[in-house]
Amino acid sequence: MLFSEALVQLKAQVPVYRLGWDPQDGYVTLMPGMTHVWKIVLQPAPNAGNYIFSVADLEADDWAPYQHPKEALVALDEEKAVEAA
């Protein structure tokens, strides 16, 4: 998705990331009550800080909703259960 679409997601409290980022690059989110976007990095140790978008970020079309690994596994398990039924 384009950055403008990713911004809509951020405003809806949906974290996003770029498909070109390594998993260790984390994701960005807009936390409730805050006016700046935060980047959350999970590896090698959890860390967070304000994210400054580059021109490449703003022009990119590879933004996607981010699913935390645990949530992604639950969704995959639910999908498998539906397929098995």
PDB file of N, CA, C and O in Angstrom, residues 4-64:
ATOM      1  N   SER A   4       0.146   7.040   2.003  1.00  0.00           N
ATOM      2  CA  SER A   4      -1.111   7.705   2.378  1.00  0.00           C
ATOM      3  C   SER A   4      -2.105   6.696   2.956  1.00  0.00           C
ATOM      4  O   SER A   4      -2.832   7.003   3.907  1.00  0.00           O
ATOM      5  N   GLU A   5      -2.108   5.478   2.420  1.00  0.00           N
ATOM      6  CA  GLU A   5      -2.975   4.423   2.948  1.00  0.00           C
ATOM      7  C   GLU A   5      -2.444   3.918   4.287  1.00  0.00           C
ATOM      8  O   GLU A   5      -3.224   3.605   5.198  1.00  0.00           O
ATOM      9  N   ALA A   6      -1.133   3.847   4.408  1.00  0.00           N
ATOM     10  CA  ALA A   6      -0.515   3.423   5.674  1.00  0.00           C
ATOM     11  C   ALA A   6      -0.832   4.429   6.773  1.00  0.00           C
ATOM     12  O   ALA A   6      -1.066   4.048   7.926  1.00  0.00           O
ATOM     13  N   LEU A   7      -0.871   5.704   6.424  1.00  0.00           N
ATOM     14  CA  LEU A   7      -1.198   6.741   7.398  1.00  0.00           C
ATOM     15  C   LEU A   7      -2.621   6.565   7.929  1.00  0.00           C
ATOM     16  O   LEU A   7      -2.874   6.725   9.124  1.00  0.00           O
ATOM     17  N   VAL A   8      -3.537   6.196   7.061  1.00  0.00           N
ATOM     18  CA  VAL A   8      -4.912   5.917   7.492  1.00  0.00           C
ATOM     19  C   VAL A   8      -4.905   4.761   8.493  1.00  0.00           C
ATOM     20  O   VAL A   8      -5.592   4.799   9.523  1.00  0.00           O
ATOM     21  N   GLN A   9      -4.111   3.734   8.200  1.00  0.00           N
ATOM     22  CA  GLN A   9      -3.998   2.592   9.113  1.00  0.00           C
ATOM     23  C   GLN A   9      -3.426   3.021  10.463  1.00  0.00           C
ATOM     24  O   GLN A   9      -3.921   2.628  11.518  1.00  0.00           O
ATOM     25  N   LEU A  10      -2.368   3.824  10.418  1.00  0.00           N
ATOM     26  CA  LEU A  10      -1.762   4.302  11.662  1.00  0.00           C
ATOM     27  C   LEU A  10      -2.779   5.059  12.509  1.00  0.00           C
ATOM     28  O   LEU A  10      -2.854   4.853  13.723  1.00  0.00           O
ATOM     29  N   LYS A  11      -3.562   5.927  11.874  1.00  0.00           N
ATOM     30  CA  LYS A  11      -4.575   6.700  12.600  1.00  0.00           C
ATOM     31  C   LYS A  11      -5.642   5.796  13.206  1.00  0.00           C
ATOM     32  O   LYS A  11      -6.275   6.148  14.196  1.00  0.00           O
ATOM     33  N   ALA A  12      -5.852   4.613  12.615  1.00  0.00           N
ATOM     34  CA  ALA A  12      -6.819   3.634  13.119  1.00  0.00           C
ATOM     35  C   ALA A  12      -6.171   2.677  14.130  1.00  0.00           C
ATOM     36  O   ALA A  12      -6.757   1.652  14.462  1.00  0.00           O
ATOM     37  N   GLN A  13      -4.968   3.023  14.592  1.00  0.00           N
ATOM     38  CA  GLN A  13      -4.227   2.225  15.586  1.00  0.00           C
ATOM     39  C   GLN A  13      -3.765   0.874  15.040  1.00  0.00           C
ATOM     40  O   GLN A  13      -3.595  -0.082  15.793  1.00  0.00           O
ATOM     41  N   VAL A  14      -3.567   0.780  13.735  1.00  0.00           N
ATOM     42  CA  VAL A  14      -3.039  -0.434  13.112  1.00  0.00           C
ATOM     43  C   VAL A  14      -1.559  -0.191  12.827  1.00  0.00           C
ATOM     44  O   VAL A  14      -1.220   0.704  12.046  1.00  0.00           O
ATOM     45  N   PRO A  15      -0.659  -0.957  13.458  1.00  0.00           N
ATOM     46  CA  PRO A  15       0.761  -0.773  13.163  1.00  0.00           C
ATOM     47  C   PRO A  15       1.075  -1.213  11.735  1.00  0.00           C
ATOM     48  O   PRO A  15       0.405  -2.096  11.185  1.00  0.00           O
ATOM     49  N   VAL A  16       2.066  -0.579  11.117  1.00  0.00           N
ATOM     50  CA  VAL A  16       2.459  -0.907   9.746  1.00  0.00           C
ATOM     51  C   VAL A  16       3.973  -1.049   9.650  1.00  0.00           C
ATOM     52  O   VAL A  16       4.712  -0.614  10.536  1.00  0.00           O
ATOM     53  N   TYR A  17       4.400  -1.661   8.579  1.00  0.00           N
ATOM     54  CA  TYR A  17       5.822  -1.809   8.287  1.00  0.00           C
ATOM     55  C   TYR A  17       5.984  -1.855   6.785  1.00  0.00           C
ATOM     56  O   TYR A  17       5.014  -1.943   6.042  1.00  0.00           O
ATOM     57  N   ARG A  18       7.245  -1.797   6.360  1.00  0.00           N
ATOM     58  CA  ARG A  18       7.522  -1.920   4.932  1.00  0.00           C
ATOM     59  C   ARG A  18       7.943  -3.344   4.642  1.00  0.00           C
ATOM     60  O   ARG A  18       8.740  -3.937   5.361  1.00  0.00           O
ATOM     61  N   LEU A  19       7.423  -3.904   3.565  1.00  0.00           N
ATOM     62  CA  LEU A  19       7.734  -5.286   3.207  1.00  0.00           C
ATOM     63  C   LEU A  19       9.233  -5.494   2.985  1.00  0.00           C
ATOM     64  O   LEU A  19       9.733  -6.586   3.178  1.00  0.00           O
ATOM     65  N   GLY A  20       9.939  -4.438   2.614  1.00  0.00           N
ATOM     66  CA  GLY A  20      11.377  -4.538   2.392  1.00  0.00           C
ATOM     67  C   GLY A  20      12.203  -4.547   3.663  1.00  0.00           C
ATOM     68  O   GLY A  20      13.401  -4.799   3.621  1.00  0.00           O
ATOM     69  N   TRP A  21      11.584  -4.262   4.805  1.00  0.00           N
ATOM     70  CA  TRP A  21      12.314  -4.272   6.068  1.00  0.00           C
ATOM     71  C   TRP A  21      12.561  -5.692   6.528  1.00  0.00           C
ATOM     72  O   TRP A  21      11.716  -6.576   6.369  1.00  0.00           O
ATOM     73  N   ASP A  22      13.720  -5.924   7.123  1.00  0.00           N
ATOM     74  CA  ASP A  22      13.990  -7.197   7.790  1.00  0.00           C
ATOM     75  C   ASP A  22      13.096  -7.279   9.018  1.00  0.00           C
ATOM     76  O   ASP A  22      12.750  -6.243   9.599  1.00  0.00           O
ATOM     77  N   PRO A  23      12.749  -8.494   9.460  1.00  0.00           N
ATOM     78  CA  PRO A  23      11.906  -8.612  10.666  1.00  0.00           C
ATOM     79  C   PRO A  23      12.494  -7.866  11.875  1.00  0.00           C
ATOM     80  O   PRO A  23      11.750  -7.303  12.664  1.00  0.00           O
ATOM     81  N   GLN A  24      13.804  -7.815  11.962  1.00  0.00           N
ATOM     82  CA  GLN A  24      14.419  -7.116  13.095  1.00  0.00           C
ATOM     83  C   GLN A  24      14.250  -5.604  12.991  1.00  0.00           C
ATOM     84  O   GLN A  24      14.478  -4.880  13.954  1.00  0.00           O
ATOM     85  N   ASP A  25      13.822  -5.091  11.822  1.00  0.00           N
ATOM     86  CA  ASP A  25      13.601  -3.656  11.653  1.00  0.00           C
ATOM     87  C   ASP A  25      12.326  -3.184  12.336  1.00  0.00           C
ATOM     88  O   ASP A  25      12.100  -1.992  12.447  1.00  0.00           O
ATOM     89  N   GLY A  26      11.465  -4.102  12.754  1.00  0.00           N
ATOM     90  CA  GLY A  26      10.278  -3.761  13.513  1.00  0.00           C
ATOM     91  C   GLY A  26       9.155  -3.153  12.698  1.00  0.00           C
ATOM     92  O   GLY A  26       8.993  -3.445  11.517  1.00  0.00           O
ATOM     93  N   TYR A  27       8.404  -2.277  13.341  1.00  0.00           N
ATOM     94  CA  TYR A  27       7.227  -1.672  12.730  1.00  0.00           C
ATOM     95  C   TYR A  27       7.030  -0.275  13.305  1.00  0.00           C
ATOM     96  O   TYR A  27       7.684   0.104  14.280  1.00  0.00           O
ATOM     97  N   VAL A  28       6.139   0.488  12.701  1.00  0.00           N
ATOM     98  CA  VAL A  28       5.816   1.822  13.213  1.00  0.00           C
ATOM     99  C   VAL A  28       4.364   1.838  13.672  1.00  0.00           C
ATOM    100  O   VAL A  28       3.518   1.104  13.146  1.00  0.00           O
ATOM    101  N   THR A  29       4.107   2.677  14.671  1.00  0.00           N
ATOM    102  CA  THR A  29       2.769   2.770  15.229  1.00  0.00           C
ATOM    103  C   THR A  29       2.529   4.169  15.777  1.00  0.00           C
ATOM    104  O   THR A  29       3.480   4.871  16.122  1.00  0.00           O
ATOM    105  N   LEU A  30       1.273   4.548  15.824  1.00  0.00           N
ATOM    106  CA  LEU A  30       0.868   5.805  16.432  1.00  0.00           C
ATOM    107  C   LEU A  30       0.179   5.443  17.734  1.00  0.00           C
ATOM    108  O   LEU A  30      -0.907   4.864  17.731  1.00  0.00           O
ATOM    109  N   MET A  31       0.826   5.739  18.842  1.00  0.00           N
ATOM    110  CA  MET A  31       0.280   5.347  20.138  1.00  0.00           C
ATOM    111  C   MET A  31      -0.824   6.324  20.565  1.00  0.00           C
ATOM    112  O   MET A  31      -0.743   7.517  20.265  1.00  0.00           O
ATOM    113  N   PRO A  32      -1.849   5.801  21.238  1.00  0.00           N
ATOM    114  CA  PRO A  32      -2.967   6.651  21.667  1.00  0.00           C
ATOM    115  C   PRO A  32      -2.478   7.866  22.463  1.00  0.00           C
ATOM    116  O   PRO A  32      -1.619   7.747  23.331  1.00  0.00           O
ATOM    117  N   GLY A  33      -3.026   9.021  22.129  1.00  0.00           N
ATOM    118  CA  GLY A  33      -2.695  10.236  22.844  1.00  0.00           C
ATOM    119  C   GLY A  33      -1.381  10.887  22.445  1.00  0.00           C
ATOM    120  O   GLY A  33      -1.010  11.925  22.984  1.00  0.00           O
ATOM    121  N   MET A  34      -0.671  10.288  21.509  1.00  0.00           N
ATOM    122  CA  MET A  34       0.607  10.843  21.080  1.00  0.00           C
ATOM    123  C   MET A  34       0.483  11.397  19.663  1.00  0.00           C
ATOM    124  O   MET A  34      -0.335  10.940  18.875  1.00  0.00           O
ATOM    125  N   THR A  35       1.317  12.361  19.335  1.00  0.00           N
ATOM    126  CA  THR A  35       1.246  13.005  18.023  1.00  0.00           C
ATOM    127  C   THR A  35       2.381  12.600  17.095  1.00  0.00           C
ATOM    128  O   THR A  35       2.420  13.051  15.955  1.00  0.00           O
ATOM    129  N   HIS A  36       3.296  11.771  17.570  1.00  0.00           N
ATOM    130  CA  HIS A  36       4.432  11.333  16.756  1.00  0.00           C
ATOM    131  C   HIS A  36       4.379   9.824  16.547  1.00  0.00           C
ATOM    132  O   HIS A  36       3.922   9.082  17.419  1.00  0.00           O
ATOM    133  N   VAL A  37       4.839   9.397  15.411  1.00  0.00           N
ATOM    134  CA  VAL A  37       4.900   7.975  15.095  1.00  0.00           C
ATOM    135  C   VAL A  37       6.109   7.369  15.807  1.00  0.00           C
ATOM    136  O   VAL A  37       7.196   7.952  15.827  1.00  0.00           O
ATOM    137  N   TRP A  38       5.904   6.207  16.374  1.00  0.00           N
ATOM    138  CA  TRP A  38       6.968   5.486  17.074  1.00  0.00           C
ATOM    139  C   TRP A  38       7.377   4.270  16.263  1.00  0.00           C
ATOM    140  O   TRP A  38       6.545   3.619  15.634  1.00  0.00           O
ATOM    141  N   LYS A  39       8.663   3.958  16.302  1.00  0.00           N
ATOM    142  CA  LYS A  39       9.163   2.720  15.698  1.00  0.00           C
ATOM    143  C   LYS A  39       9.451   1.763  16.837  1.00  0.00           C
ATOM    144  O   LYS A  39      10.139   2.102  17.802  1.00  0.00           O
ATOM    145  N   ILE A  40       8.906   0.574  16.729  1.00  0.00           N
ATOM    146  CA  ILE A  40       9.089  -0.469  17.730  1.00  0.00           C
ATOM    147  C   ILE A  40       9.986  -1.540  17.128  1.00  0.00           C
ATOM    148  O   ILE A  40       9.694  -2.072  16.054  1.00  0.00           O
ATOM    149  N   VAL A  41      11.065  -1.832  17.807  1.00  0.00           N
ATOM    150  CA  VAL A  41      12.001  -2.866  17.380  1.00  0.00           C
ATOM    151  C   VAL A  41      11.962  -3.966  18.438  1.00  0.00           C
ATOM    152  O   VAL A  41      12.053  -3.682  19.631  1.00  0.00           O
ATOM    153  N   LEU A  42      11.808  -5.208  18.014  1.00  0.00           N
ATOM    154  CA  LEU A  42      11.685  -6.318  18.958  1.00  0.00           C
ATOM    155  C   LEU A  42      12.984  -7.083  19.169  1.00  0.00           C
ATOM    156  O   LEU A  42      13.154  -7.740  20.192  1.00  0.00           O
ATOM    157  N   GLN A  43      13.895  -7.015  18.197  1.00  0.00           N
ATOM    158  CA  GLN A  43      15.150  -7.773  18.291  1.00  0.00           C
ATOM    159  C   GLN A  43      16.324  -6.842  18.056  1.00  0.00           C
ATOM    160  O   GLN A  43      16.199  -5.922  17.249  1.00  0.00           O
ATOM    161  N   PRO A  44      17.453  -7.015  18.671  1.00  0.00           N
ATOM    162  CA  PRO A  44      17.782  -8.082  19.616  1.00  0.00           C
ATOM    163  C   PRO A  44      17.154  -7.875  20.985  1.00  0.00           C
ATOM    164  O   PRO A  44      17.001  -8.815  21.753  1.00  0.00           O
ATOM    165  N   ALA A  45      16.740  -6.640  21.305  1.00  0.00           N
ATOM    166  CA  ALA A  45      16.037  -6.358  22.554  1.00  0.00           C
ATOM    167  C   ALA A  45      14.955  -5.327  22.247  1.00  0.00           C
ATOM    168  O   ALA A  45      15.164  -4.434  21.425  1.00  0.00           O
ATOM    169  N   PRO A  46      13.789  -5.439  22.885  1.00  0.00           N
ATOM    170  CA  PRO A  46      12.727  -4.472  22.622  1.00  0.00           C
ATOM    171  C   PRO A  46      13.197  -3.035  22.851  1.00  0.00           C
ATOM    172  O   PRO A  46      13.902  -2.746  23.815  1.00  0.00           O
ATOM    173  N   ASN A  47      12.800  -2.161  21.919  1.00  0.00           N
ATOM    174  CA  ASN A  47      13.205  -0.769  21.985  1.00  0.00           C
ATOM    175  C   ASN A  47      12.192   0.052  21.194  1.00  0.00           C
ATOM    176  O   ASN A  47      11.570  -0.457  20.268  1.00  0.00           O
ATOM    177  N   ALA A  48      12.034   1.314  21.566  1.00  0.00           N
ATOM    178  CA  ALA A  48      11.101   2.185  20.850  1.00  0.00           C
ATOM    179  C   ALA A  48      11.642   3.603  20.814  1.00  0.00           C
ATOM    180  O   ALA A  48      12.377   4.018  21.708  1.00  0.00           O
ATOM    181  N   GLY A  49      11.280   4.323  19.767  1.00  0.00           N
ATOM    182  CA  GLY A  49      11.677   5.716  19.648  1.00  0.00           C
ATOM    183  C   GLY A  49      10.921   6.372  18.509  1.00  0.00           C
ATOM    184  O   GLY A  49      10.294   5.695  17.693  1.00  0.00           O
ATOM    185  N   ASN A  50      10.946   7.688  18.479  1.00  0.00           N
ATOM    186  CA  ASN A  50      10.280   8.414  17.395  1.00  0.00           C
ATOM    187  C   ASN A  50      10.882   8.009  16.058  1.00  0.00           C
ATOM    188  O   ASN A  50      12.090   7.808  15.952  1.00  0.00           O
ATOM    189  N   TYR A  51      10.029   7.885  15.047  1.00  0.00           N
ATOM    190  CA  TYR A  51      10.501   7.490  13.722  1.00  0.00           C
ATOM    191  C   TYR A  51      10.442   8.687  12.785  1.00  0.00           C
ATOM    192  O   TYR A  51       9.423   9.390  12.719  1.00  0.00           O
ATOM    193  N   ILE A  52      11.517   8.929  12.079  1.00  0.00           N
ATOM    194  CA  ILE A  52      11.573   9.991  11.082  1.00  0.00           C
ATOM    195  C   ILE A  52      11.489   9.335   9.710  1.00  0.00           C
ATOM    196  O   ILE A  52      12.367   8.549   9.336  1.00  0.00           O
ATOM    197  N   PHE A  53      10.417   9.629   8.979  1.00  0.00           N
ATOM    198  CA  PHE A  53      10.215   9.032   7.663  1.00  0.00           C
ATOM    199  C   PHE A  53      11.175   9.639   6.650  1.00  0.00           C
ATOM    200  O   PHE A  53      11.352  10.853   6.593  1.00  0.00           O
ATOM    201  N   SER A  54      11.760   8.796   5.829  1.00  0.00           N
ATOM    202  CA  SER A  54      12.622   9.264   4.740  1.00  0.00           C
ATOM    203  C   SER A  54      11.757   9.554   3.513  1.00  0.00           C
ATOM    204  O   SER A  54      10.583   9.154   3.457  1.00  0.00           O
ATOM    205  N   VAL A  55      12.332  10.209   2.536  1.00  0.00           N
ATOM    206  CA  VAL A  55      11.623  10.441   1.281  1.00  0.00           C
ATOM    207  C   VAL A  55      11.259   9.094   0.657  1.00  0.00           C
ATOM    208  O   VAL A  55      10.154   8.914   0.132  1.00  0.00           O
ATOM    209  N   ALA A  56      12.164   8.134   0.729  1.00  0.00           N
ATOM    210  CA  ALA A  56      11.885   6.800   0.188  1.00  0.00           C
ATOM    211  C   ALA A  56      10.682   6.171   0.891  1.00  0.00           C
ATOM    212  O   ALA A  56       9.855   5.515   0.245  1.00  0.00           O
ATOM    213  N   ASP A  57      10.568   6.355   2.214  1.00  0.00           N
ATOM    214  CA  ASP A  57       9.405   5.836   2.945  1.00  0.00           C
ATOM    215  C   ASP A  57       8.122   6.471   2.436  1.00  0.00           C
ATOM    216  O   ASP A  57       7.108   5.795   2.249  1.00  0.00           O
ATOM    217  N   LEU A  58       8.156   7.775   2.226  1.00  0.00           N
ATOM    218  CA  LEU A  58       6.961   8.497   1.797  1.00  0.00           C
ATOM    219  C   LEU A  58       6.536   8.133   0.376  1.00  0.00           C
ATOM    220  O   LEU A  58       5.350   8.188   0.040  1.00  0.00           O
ATOM    221  N   GLU A  59       7.494   7.760  -0.461  1.00  0.00           N
ATOM    222  CA  GLU A  59       7.196   7.392  -1.851  1.00  0.00           C
ATOM    223  C   GLU A  59       6.934   5.900  -2.036  1.00  0.00           C
ATOM    224  O   GLU A  59       6.476   5.475  -3.092  1.00  0.00           O
ATOM    225  N   ALA A  60       7.216   5.108  -1.023  1.00  0.00           N
ATOM    226  CA  ALA A  60       7.128   3.646  -1.140  1.00  0.00           C
ATOM    227  C   ALA A  60       5.688   3.166  -1.301  1.00  0.00           C
ATOM    228  O   ALA A  60       4.742   3.788  -0.830  1.00  0.00           O
ATOM    229  N   ASP A  61       5.554   2.023  -1.978  1.00  0.00           N
ATOM    230  CA  ASP A  61       4.240   1.400  -2.126  1.00  0.00           C
ATOM    231  C   ASP A  61       4.222  -0.002  -1.509  1.00  0.00           C
ATOM    232  O   ASP A  61       3.373  -0.820  -1.823  1.00  0.00           O
ATOM    233  N   ASP A  62       5.188  -0.261  -0.605  1.00  0.00           N
ATOM    234  CA  ASP A  62       5.276  -1.584   0.007  1.00  0.00           C
ATOM    235  C   ASP A  62       4.909  -1.581   1.495  1.00  0.00           C
ATOM    236  O   ASP A  62       5.324  -2.451   2.255  1.00  0.00           O
ATOM    237  N   TRP A  63       4.086  -0.628   1.922  1.00  0.00           N
ATOM    238  CA  TRP A  63       3.618  -0.602   3.299  1.00  0.00           C
ATOM    239  C   TRP A  63       2.563  -1.684   3.488  1.00  0.00           C
ATOM    240  O   TRP A  63       1.790  -1.972   2.573  1.00  0.00           O
ATOM    241  N   ALA A  64       2.537  -2.290   4.672  1.00  0.00           N
ATOM    242  CA  ALA A  64       1.561  -3.344   4.961  1.00  0.00           C
ATOM    243  C   ALA A  64       1.228  -3.328   6.451  1.00  0.00           C
ATOM    244  O   ALA A  64       2.058  -2.922   7.264  1.00  0.00           O
TER     245      ALA A  64
END
